[in-house]
Backbone as CSV, one residue per row, in Angstrom:
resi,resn,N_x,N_y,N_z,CA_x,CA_y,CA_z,C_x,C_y,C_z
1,UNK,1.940,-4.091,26.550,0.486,-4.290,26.510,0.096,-5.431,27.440
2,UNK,-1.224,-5.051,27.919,-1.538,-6.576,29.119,-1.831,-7.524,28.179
3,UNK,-1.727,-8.890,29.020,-1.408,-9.749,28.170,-3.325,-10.211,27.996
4,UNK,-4.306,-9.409,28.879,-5.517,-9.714,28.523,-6.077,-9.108,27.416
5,UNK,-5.312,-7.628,27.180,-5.815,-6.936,26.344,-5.506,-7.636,25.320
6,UNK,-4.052,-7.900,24.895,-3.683,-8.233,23.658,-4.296,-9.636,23.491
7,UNK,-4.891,-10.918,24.232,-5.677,-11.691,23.744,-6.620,-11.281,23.395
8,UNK,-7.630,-10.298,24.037,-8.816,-9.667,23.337,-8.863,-9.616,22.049
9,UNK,-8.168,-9.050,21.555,-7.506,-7.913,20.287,-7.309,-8.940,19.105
10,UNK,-6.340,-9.883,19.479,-6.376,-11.681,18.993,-7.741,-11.734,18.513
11,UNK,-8.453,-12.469,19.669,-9.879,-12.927,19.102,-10.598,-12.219,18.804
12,UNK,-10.513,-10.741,18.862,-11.468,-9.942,18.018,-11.366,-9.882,16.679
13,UNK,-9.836,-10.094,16.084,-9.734,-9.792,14.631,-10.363,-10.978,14.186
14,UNK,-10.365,-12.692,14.708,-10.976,-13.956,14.375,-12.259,-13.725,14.538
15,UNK,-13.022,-13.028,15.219,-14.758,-13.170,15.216,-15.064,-12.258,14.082
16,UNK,-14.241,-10.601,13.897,-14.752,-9.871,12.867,-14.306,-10.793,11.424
17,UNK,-13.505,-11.515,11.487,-13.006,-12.635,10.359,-14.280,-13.452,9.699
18,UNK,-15.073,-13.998,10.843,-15.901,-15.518,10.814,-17.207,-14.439,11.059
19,UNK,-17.229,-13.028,11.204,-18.493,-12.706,11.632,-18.954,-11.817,9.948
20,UNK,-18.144,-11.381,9.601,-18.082,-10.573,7.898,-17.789,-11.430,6.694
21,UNK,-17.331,-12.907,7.077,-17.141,-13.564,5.815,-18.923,-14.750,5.237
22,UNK,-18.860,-14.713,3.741,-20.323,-15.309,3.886,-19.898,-16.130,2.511
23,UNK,-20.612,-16.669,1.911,-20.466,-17.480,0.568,-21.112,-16.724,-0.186
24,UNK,-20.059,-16.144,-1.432,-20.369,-14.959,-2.787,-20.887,-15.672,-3.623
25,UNK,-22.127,-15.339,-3.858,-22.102,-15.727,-5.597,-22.306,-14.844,-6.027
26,UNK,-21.571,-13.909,-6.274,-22.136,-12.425,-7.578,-20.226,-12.249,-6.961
27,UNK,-19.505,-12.334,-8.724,-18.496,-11.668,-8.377,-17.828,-10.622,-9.040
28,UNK,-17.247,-9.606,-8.876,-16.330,-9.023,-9.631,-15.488,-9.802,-10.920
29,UNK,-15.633,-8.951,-12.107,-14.675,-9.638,-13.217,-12.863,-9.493,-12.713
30,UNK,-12.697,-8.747,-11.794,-11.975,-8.035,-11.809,-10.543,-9.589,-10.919
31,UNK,-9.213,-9.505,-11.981,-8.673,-10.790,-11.370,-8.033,-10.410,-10.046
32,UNK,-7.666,-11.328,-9.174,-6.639,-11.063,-7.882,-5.208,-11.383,-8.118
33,UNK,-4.246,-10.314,-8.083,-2.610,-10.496,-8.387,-2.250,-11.951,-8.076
34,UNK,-1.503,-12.504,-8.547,-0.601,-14.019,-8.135,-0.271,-13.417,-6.712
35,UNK,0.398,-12.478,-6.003,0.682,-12.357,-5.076,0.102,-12.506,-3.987
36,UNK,-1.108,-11.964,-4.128,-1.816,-11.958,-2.919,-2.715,-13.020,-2.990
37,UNK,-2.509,-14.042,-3.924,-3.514,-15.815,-4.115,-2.066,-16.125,-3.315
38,UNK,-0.321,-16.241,-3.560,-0.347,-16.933,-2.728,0.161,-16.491,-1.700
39,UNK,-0.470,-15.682,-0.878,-0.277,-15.053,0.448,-1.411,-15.817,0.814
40,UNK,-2.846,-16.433,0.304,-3.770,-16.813,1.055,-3.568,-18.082,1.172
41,UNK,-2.515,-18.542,0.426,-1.928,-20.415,0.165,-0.874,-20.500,1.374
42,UNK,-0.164,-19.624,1.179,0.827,-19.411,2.673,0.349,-19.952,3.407
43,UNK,-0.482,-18.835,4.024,-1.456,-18.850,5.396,-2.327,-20.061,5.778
44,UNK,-3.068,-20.524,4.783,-3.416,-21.860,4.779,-2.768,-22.718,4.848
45,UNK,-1.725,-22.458,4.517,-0.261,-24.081,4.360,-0.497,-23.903,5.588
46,UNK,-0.585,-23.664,7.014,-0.201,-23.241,8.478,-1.913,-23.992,8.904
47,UNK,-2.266,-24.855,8.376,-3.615,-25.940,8.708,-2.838,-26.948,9.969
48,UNK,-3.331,-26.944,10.476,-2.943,-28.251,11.089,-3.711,-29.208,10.646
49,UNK,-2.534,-30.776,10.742,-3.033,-32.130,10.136,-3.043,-32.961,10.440
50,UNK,-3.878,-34.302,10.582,-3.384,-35.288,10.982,-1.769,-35.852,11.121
51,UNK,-1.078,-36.077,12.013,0.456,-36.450,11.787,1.154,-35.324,10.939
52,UNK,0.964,-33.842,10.729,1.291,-33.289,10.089,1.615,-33.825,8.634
53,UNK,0.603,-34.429,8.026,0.679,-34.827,6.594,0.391,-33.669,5.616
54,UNK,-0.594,-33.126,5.953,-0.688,-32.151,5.176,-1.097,-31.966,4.092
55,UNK,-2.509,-33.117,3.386,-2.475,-33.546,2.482,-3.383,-33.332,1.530
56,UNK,-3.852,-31.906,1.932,-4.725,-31.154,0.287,-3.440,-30.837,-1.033
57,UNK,-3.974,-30.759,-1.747,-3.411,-30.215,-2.917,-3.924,-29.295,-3.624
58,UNK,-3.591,-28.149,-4.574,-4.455,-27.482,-4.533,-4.093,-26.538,-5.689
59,UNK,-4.906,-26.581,-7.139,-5.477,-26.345,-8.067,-6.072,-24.469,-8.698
60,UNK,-4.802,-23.909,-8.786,-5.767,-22.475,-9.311,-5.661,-22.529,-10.099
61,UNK,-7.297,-22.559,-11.185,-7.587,-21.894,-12.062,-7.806,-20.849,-12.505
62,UNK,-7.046,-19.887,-13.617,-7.195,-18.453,-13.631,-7.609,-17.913,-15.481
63,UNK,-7.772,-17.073,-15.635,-7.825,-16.702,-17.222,-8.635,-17.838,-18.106
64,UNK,-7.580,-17.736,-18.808,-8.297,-18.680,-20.093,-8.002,-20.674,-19.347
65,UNK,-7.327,-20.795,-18.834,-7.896,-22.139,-18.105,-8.542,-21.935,-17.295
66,UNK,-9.237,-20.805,-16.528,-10.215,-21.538,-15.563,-11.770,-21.170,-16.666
67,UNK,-11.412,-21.010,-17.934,-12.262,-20.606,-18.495,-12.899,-21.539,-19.309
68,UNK,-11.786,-22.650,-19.924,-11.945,-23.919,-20.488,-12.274,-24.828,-19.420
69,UNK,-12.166,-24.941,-18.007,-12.347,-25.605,-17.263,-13.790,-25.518,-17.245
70,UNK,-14.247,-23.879,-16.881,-15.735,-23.743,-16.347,-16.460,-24.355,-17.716
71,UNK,-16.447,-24.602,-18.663,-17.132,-24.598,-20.122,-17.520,-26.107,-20.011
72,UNK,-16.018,-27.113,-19.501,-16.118,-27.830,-19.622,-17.105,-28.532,-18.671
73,UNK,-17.306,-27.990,-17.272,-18.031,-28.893,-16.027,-19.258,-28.011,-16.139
74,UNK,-19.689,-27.061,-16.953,-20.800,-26.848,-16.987,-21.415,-26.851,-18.205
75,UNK,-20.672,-27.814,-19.409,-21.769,-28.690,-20.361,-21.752,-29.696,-19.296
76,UNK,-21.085,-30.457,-18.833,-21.401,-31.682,-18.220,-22.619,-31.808,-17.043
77,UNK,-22.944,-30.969,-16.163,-23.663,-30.751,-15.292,-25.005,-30.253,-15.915
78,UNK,-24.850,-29.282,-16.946,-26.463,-28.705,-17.705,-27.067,-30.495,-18.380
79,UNK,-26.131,-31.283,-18.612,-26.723,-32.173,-19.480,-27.058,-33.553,-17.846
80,UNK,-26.868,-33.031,-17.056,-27.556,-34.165,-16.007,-26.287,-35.039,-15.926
81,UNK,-24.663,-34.934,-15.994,-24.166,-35.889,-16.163,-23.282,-35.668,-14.750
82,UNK,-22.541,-36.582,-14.460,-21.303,-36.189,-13.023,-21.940,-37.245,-12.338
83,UNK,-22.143,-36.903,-11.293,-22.808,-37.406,-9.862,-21.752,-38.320,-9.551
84,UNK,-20.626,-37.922,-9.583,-19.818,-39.056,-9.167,-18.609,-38.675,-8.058
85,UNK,-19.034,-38.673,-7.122,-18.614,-38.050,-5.553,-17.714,-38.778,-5.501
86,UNK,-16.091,-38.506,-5.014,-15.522,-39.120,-4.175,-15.656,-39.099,-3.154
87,UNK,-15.941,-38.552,-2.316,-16.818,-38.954,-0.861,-17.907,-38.719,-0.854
88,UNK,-18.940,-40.065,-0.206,-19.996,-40.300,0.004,-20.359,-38.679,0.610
89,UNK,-21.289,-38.055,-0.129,-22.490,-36.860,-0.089,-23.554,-37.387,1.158
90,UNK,-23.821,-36.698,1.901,-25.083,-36.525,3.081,-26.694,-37.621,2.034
91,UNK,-26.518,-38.589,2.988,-27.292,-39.652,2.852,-28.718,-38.493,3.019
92,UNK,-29.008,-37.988,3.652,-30.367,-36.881,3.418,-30.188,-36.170,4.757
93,UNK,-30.691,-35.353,5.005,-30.814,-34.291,6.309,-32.233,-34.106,6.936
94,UNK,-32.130,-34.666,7.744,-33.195,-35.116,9.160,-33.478,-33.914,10.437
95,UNK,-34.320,-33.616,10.798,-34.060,-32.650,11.734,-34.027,-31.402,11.974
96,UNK,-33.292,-30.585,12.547,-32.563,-29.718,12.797,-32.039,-29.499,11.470
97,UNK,-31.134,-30.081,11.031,-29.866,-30.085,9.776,-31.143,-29.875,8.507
98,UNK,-32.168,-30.435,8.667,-33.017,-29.984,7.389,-33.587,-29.085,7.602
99,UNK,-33.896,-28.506,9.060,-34.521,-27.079,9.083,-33.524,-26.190,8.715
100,UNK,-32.120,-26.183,9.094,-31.298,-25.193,8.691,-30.875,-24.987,6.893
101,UNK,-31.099,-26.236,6.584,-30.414,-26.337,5.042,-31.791,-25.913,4.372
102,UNK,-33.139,-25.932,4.490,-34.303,-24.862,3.981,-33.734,-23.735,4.073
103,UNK,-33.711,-23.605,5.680,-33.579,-21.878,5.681,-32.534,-21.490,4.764
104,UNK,-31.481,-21.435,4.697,-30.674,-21.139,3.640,-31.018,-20.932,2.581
105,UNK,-31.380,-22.128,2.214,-31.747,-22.214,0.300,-33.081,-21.538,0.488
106,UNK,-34.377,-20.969,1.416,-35.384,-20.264,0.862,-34.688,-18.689,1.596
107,UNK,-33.760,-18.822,1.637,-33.012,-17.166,2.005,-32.895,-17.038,0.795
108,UNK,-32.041,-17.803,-0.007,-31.240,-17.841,-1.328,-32.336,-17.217,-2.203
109,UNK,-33.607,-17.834,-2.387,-34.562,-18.016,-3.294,-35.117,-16.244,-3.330
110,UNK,-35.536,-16.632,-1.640,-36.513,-15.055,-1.556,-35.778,-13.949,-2.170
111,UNK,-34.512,-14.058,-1.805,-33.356,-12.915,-2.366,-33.313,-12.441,-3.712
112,UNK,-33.725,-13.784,-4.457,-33.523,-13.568,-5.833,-34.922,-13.705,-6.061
113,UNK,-35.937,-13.478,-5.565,-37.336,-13.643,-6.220,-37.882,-14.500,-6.895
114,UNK,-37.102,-15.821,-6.635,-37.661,-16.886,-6.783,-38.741,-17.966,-6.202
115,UNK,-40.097,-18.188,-6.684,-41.049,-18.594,-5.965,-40.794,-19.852,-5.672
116,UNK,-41.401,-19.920,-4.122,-41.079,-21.113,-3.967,-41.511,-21.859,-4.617
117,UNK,-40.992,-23.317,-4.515,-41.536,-24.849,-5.191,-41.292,-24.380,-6.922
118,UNK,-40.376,-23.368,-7.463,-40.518,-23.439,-8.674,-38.851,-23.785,-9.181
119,UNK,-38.897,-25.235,-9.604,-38.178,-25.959,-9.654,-36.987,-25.673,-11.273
120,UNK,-37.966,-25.322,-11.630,-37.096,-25.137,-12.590,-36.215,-23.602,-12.509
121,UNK,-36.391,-22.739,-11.935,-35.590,-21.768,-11.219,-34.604,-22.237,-10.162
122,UNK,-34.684,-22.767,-9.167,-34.159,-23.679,-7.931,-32.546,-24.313,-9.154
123,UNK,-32.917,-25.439,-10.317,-32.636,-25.593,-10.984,-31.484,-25.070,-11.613
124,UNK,-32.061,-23.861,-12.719,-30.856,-22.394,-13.177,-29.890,-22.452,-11.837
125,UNK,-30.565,-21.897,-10.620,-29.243,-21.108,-10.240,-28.210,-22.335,-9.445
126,UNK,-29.008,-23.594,-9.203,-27.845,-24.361,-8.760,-26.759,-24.822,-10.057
127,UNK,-27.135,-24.421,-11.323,-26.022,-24.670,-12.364,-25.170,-23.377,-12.134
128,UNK,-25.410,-22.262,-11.496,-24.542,-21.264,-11.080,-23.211,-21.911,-10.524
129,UNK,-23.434,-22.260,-10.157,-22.744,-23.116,-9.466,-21.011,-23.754,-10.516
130,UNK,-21.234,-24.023,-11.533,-20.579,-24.192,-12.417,-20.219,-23.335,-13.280
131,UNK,-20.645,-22.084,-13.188,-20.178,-20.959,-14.224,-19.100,-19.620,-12.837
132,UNK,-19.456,-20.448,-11.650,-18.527,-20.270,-10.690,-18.906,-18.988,-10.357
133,UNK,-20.343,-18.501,-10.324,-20.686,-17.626,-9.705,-20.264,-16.154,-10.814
134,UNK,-19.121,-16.740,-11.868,-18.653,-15.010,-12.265,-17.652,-15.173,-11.647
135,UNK,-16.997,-15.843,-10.444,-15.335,-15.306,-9.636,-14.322,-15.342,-10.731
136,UNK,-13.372,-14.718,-11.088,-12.353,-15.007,-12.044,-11.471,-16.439,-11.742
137,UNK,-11.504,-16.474,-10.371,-10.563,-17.878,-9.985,-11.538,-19.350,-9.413
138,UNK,-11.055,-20.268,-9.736,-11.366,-21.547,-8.657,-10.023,-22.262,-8.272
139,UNK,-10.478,-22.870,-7.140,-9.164,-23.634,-6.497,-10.276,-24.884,-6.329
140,UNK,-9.215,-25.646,-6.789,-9.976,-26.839,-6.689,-8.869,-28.056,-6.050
141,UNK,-9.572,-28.212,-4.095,-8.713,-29.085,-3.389,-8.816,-30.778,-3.781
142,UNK,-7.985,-31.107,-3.677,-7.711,-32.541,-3.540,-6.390,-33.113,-2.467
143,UNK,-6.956,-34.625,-2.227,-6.188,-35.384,-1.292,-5.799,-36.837,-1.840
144,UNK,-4.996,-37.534,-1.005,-4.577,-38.581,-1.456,-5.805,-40.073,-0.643
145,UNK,-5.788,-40.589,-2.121,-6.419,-41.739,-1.549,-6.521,-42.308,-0.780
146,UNK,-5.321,-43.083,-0.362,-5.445,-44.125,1.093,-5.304,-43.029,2.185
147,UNK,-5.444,-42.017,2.161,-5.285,-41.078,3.413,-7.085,-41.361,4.072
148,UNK,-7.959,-41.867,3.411,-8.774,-41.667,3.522,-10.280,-40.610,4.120
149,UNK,-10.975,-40.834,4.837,-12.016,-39.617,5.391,-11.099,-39.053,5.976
150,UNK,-9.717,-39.029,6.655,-9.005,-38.257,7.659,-8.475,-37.348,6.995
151,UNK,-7.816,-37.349,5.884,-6.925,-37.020,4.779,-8.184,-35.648,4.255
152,UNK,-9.638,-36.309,3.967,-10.695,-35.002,3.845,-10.941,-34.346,4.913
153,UNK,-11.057,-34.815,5.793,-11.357,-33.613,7.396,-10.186,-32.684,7.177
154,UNK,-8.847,-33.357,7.489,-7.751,-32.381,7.086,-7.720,-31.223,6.119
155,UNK,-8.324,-31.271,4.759,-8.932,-30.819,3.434,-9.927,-29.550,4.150
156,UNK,-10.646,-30.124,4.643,-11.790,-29.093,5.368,-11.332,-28.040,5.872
157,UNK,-10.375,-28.599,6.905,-9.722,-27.469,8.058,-8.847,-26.256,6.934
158,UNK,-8.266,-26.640,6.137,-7.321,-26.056,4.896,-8.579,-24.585,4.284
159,UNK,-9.606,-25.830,4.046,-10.792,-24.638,3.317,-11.405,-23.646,4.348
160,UNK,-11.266,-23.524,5.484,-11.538,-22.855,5.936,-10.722,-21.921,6.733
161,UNK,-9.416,-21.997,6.714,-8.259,-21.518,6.437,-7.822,-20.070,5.173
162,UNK,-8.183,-21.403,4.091,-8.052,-20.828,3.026,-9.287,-19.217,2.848
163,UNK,-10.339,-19.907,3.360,-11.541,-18.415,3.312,-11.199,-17.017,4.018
164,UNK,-10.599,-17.830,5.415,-10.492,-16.671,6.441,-9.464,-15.739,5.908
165,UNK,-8.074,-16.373,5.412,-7.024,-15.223,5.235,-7.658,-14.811,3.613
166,UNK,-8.520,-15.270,3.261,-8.836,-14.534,1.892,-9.767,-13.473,2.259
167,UNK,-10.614,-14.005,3.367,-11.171,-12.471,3.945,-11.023,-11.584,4.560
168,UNK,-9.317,-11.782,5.165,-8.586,-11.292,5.582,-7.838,-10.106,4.601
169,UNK,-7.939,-10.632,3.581,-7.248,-9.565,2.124,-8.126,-9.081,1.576
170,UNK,-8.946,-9.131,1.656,-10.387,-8.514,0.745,-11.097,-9.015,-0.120
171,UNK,-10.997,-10.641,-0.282,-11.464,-11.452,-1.139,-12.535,-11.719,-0.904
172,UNK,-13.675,-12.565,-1.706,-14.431,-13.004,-1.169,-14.717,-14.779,-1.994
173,UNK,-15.361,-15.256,-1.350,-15.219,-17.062,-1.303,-16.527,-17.371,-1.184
174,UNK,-16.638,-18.821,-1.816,-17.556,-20.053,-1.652,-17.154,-21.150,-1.622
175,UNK,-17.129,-21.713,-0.603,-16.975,-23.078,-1.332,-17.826,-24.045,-1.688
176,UNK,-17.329,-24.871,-2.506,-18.036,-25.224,-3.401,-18.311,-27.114,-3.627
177,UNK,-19.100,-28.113,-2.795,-18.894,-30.019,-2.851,-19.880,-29.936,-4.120
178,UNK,-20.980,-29.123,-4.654,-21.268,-29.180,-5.909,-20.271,-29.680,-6.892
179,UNK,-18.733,-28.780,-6.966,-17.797,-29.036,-8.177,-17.150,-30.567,-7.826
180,UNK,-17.521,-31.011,-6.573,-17.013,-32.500,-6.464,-17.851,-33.917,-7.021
181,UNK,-18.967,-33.077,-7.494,-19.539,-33.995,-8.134,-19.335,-34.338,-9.294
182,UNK,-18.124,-33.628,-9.592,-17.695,-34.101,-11.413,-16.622,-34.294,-11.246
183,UNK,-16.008,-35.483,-9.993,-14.271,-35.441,-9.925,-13.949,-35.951,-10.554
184,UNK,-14.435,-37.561,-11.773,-13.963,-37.811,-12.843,-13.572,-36.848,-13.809
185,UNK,-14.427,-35.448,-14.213,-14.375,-34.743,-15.333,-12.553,-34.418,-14.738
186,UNK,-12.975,-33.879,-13.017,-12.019,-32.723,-12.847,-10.395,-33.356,-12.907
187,UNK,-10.795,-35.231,-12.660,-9.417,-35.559,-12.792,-8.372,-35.572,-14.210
188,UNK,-9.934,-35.792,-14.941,-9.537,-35.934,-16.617,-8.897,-34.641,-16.833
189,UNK,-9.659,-33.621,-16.561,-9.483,-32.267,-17.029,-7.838,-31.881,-16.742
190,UNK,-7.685,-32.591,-15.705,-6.631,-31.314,-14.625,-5.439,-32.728,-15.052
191,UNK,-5.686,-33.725,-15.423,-4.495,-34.881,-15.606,-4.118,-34.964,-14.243
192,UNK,-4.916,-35.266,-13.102,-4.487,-35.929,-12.264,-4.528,-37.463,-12.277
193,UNK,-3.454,-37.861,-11.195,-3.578,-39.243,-11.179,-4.942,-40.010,-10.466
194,UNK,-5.029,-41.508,-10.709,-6.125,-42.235,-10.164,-6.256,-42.174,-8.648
195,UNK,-5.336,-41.809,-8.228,-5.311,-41.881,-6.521,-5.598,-40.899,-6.005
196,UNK,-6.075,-39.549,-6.473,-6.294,-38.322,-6.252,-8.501,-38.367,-5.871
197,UNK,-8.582,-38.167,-5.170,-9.312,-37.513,-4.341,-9.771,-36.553,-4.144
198,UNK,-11.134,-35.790,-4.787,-12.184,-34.611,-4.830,-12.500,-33.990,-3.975
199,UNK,-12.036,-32.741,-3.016,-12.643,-32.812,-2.085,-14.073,-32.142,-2.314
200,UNK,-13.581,-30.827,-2.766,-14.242,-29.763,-3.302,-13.497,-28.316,-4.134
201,UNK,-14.289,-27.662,-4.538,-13.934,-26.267,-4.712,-14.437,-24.968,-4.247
202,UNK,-13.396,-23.962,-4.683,-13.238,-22.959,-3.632,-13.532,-21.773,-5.053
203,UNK,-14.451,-21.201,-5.604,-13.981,-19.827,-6.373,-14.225,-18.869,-5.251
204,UNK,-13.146,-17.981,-5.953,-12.904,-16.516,-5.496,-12.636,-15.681,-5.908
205,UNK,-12.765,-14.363,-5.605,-12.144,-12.848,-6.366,-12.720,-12.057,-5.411
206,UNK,-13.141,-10.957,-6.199,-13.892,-9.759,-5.434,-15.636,-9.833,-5.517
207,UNK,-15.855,-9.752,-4.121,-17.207,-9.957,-4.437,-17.836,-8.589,-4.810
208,UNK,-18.928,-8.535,-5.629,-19.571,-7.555,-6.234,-20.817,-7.424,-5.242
209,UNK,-20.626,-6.794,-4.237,-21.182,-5.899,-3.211,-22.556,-5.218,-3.175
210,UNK,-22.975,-4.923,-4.768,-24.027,-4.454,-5.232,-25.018,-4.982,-5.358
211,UNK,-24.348,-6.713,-5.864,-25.661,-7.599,-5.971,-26.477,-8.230,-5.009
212,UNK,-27.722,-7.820,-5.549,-29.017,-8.488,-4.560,-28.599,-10.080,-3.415
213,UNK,-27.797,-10.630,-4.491,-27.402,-12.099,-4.170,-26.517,-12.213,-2.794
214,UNK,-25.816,-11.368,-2.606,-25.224,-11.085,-1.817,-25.511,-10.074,-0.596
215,UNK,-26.675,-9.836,-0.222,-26.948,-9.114,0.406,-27.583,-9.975,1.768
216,UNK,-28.002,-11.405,1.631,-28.363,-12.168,2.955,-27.562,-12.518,3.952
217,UNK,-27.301,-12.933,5.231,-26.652,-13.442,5.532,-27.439,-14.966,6.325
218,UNK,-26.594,-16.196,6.670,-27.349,-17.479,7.356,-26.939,-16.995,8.948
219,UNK,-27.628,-17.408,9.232,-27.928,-17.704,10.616,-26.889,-18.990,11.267
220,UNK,-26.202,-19.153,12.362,-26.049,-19.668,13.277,-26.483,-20.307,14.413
221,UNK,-26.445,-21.794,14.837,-27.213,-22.451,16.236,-26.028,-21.528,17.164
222,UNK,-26.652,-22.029,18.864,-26.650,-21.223,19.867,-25.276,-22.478,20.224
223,UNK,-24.432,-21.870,20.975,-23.486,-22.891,21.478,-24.129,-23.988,22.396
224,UNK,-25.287,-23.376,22.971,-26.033,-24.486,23.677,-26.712,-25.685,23.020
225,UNK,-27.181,-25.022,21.793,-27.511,-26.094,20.773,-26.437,-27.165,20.309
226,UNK,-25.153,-26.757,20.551,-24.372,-27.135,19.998,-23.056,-28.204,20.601
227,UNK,-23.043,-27.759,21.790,-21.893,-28.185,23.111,-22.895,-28.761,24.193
228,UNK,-22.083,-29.935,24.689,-22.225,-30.335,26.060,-21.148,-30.356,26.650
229,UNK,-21.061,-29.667,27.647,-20.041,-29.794,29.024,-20.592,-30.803,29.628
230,UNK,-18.990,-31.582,30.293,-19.564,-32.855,31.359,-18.578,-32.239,32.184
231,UNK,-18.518,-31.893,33.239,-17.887,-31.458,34.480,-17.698,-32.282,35.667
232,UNK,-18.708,-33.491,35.789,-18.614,-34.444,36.898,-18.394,-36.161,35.702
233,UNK,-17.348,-36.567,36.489,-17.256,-38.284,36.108,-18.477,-39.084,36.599
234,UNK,-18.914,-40.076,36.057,-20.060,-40.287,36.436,-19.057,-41.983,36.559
235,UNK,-19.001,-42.758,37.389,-18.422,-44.153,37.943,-19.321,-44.930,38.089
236,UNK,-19.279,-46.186,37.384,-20.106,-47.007,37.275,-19.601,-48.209,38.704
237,UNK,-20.589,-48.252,39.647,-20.315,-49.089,40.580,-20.094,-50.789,40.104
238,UNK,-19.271,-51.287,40.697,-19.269,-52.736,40.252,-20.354,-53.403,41.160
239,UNK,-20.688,-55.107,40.770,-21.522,-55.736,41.719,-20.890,-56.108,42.605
């Protein structure tokens, strides 16, 4: 095979990957075999890392524990309680970044026939959020402390890893810095140690295809919006 074709072929299976995968919330009851959860842990182990550290960790909840889990972070969240981020959460969104994060959430809304500005709906479905959408599973990443913000970028690259070969198998995903807002609960819960680090969570299963909820997709900026090429050095003359 030419060796142009077969790069084609490469990056075509990665765009139909990143171009068909979206964030589920409506899921199938239906569970995913141990086998093919860790065929998507495999594939993700293959993140690249800072210094090859490698330093998510990583948490499936299934059955009756991810069931005591969900019970547990969603009395805590219905009653106003958590807010306790291990990494500092987006100081507010300015711009651009707040025009895009509307559009989303009034995609979300219109979808579900929710009027705008009605807060106490807005409300309900961000506690969705904690009943995990319905997915039968959550994975819930963590990192090591003194690894610090690098140790979470690393975390990131993993979660998005982790989505692609799950949409690669037929899964479907969200992830989830909502469930990082209860990393005290989640450390208590899960008996991790003090040095452990929230990044976020990930539920998954089969997405249920039928539901309204799932029927939007977000939008993307333009690479121009996004990239600058510098092609010429620009030399600062001395005096």
């Amino acid at each position: 095979m030419d060796a142009q074709v077969r790069q084609n072929d490469r990056i075509g299976v990665l765009e139909e990957l990143l171009n068909e995968r979206y964030s589920v919330r409506a899921f199938l009851p239906k569970e995913v075999d141990r086998a093919t959860i860790e065929h998507v842990l495999a594939t993700a182990q293959r993140t690249a890392s800072w210094c090859n550290s490698q330093p998510w960790q990583v948490i499936i909840a299934s059955g009756e524990a991810k069931e005591r889990f969900r019970k547990a972070i969603y009395a805590e969240a219905s009653k106003g309680l958590g807010d306790d981020y291990d990494f500092t959460p987006p100081r507010e969104y300015v711009g651009v970044y707040l025009d895009r994060r509307r559009e989303s959430g009034f995609q979300l809304y219109n979808t579900l026939g929710i009027a705008r500005g009605d807060k106490a709906a807005y409300a309900k479905q961000a506690l969705e959020n904690y009943n995990f959408f319905g997915a039968p599973h959550v994975a819930i990443i963590h990192t090591n402390e003194p690894l610090g913000i690098y140790g979470a970028i690393d975390c990131g690259a993993y979660v998005s890893n982790f989505v692609l070969a799950a949409q690669a198998l037929g899964l479907g995903t969200i992830p989830q810095a909502a469930l990082a807002r209860h990393s005290g609960l989640i450390r208590r819960h899960f008996d991790l140690p003090d040095d452990r680090r929230v990044v976020c969570g990930i539920s998954f299963g089969y997405a249920d295809h039928a539901h309204k909820v799932n029927s939007y997709r977000t939008s993307r900026a333009s690479v121009a919006e996004t990239a600058t090429f510098v092609d010429v050095v620009v030399r600062e003359e001395r005096p």
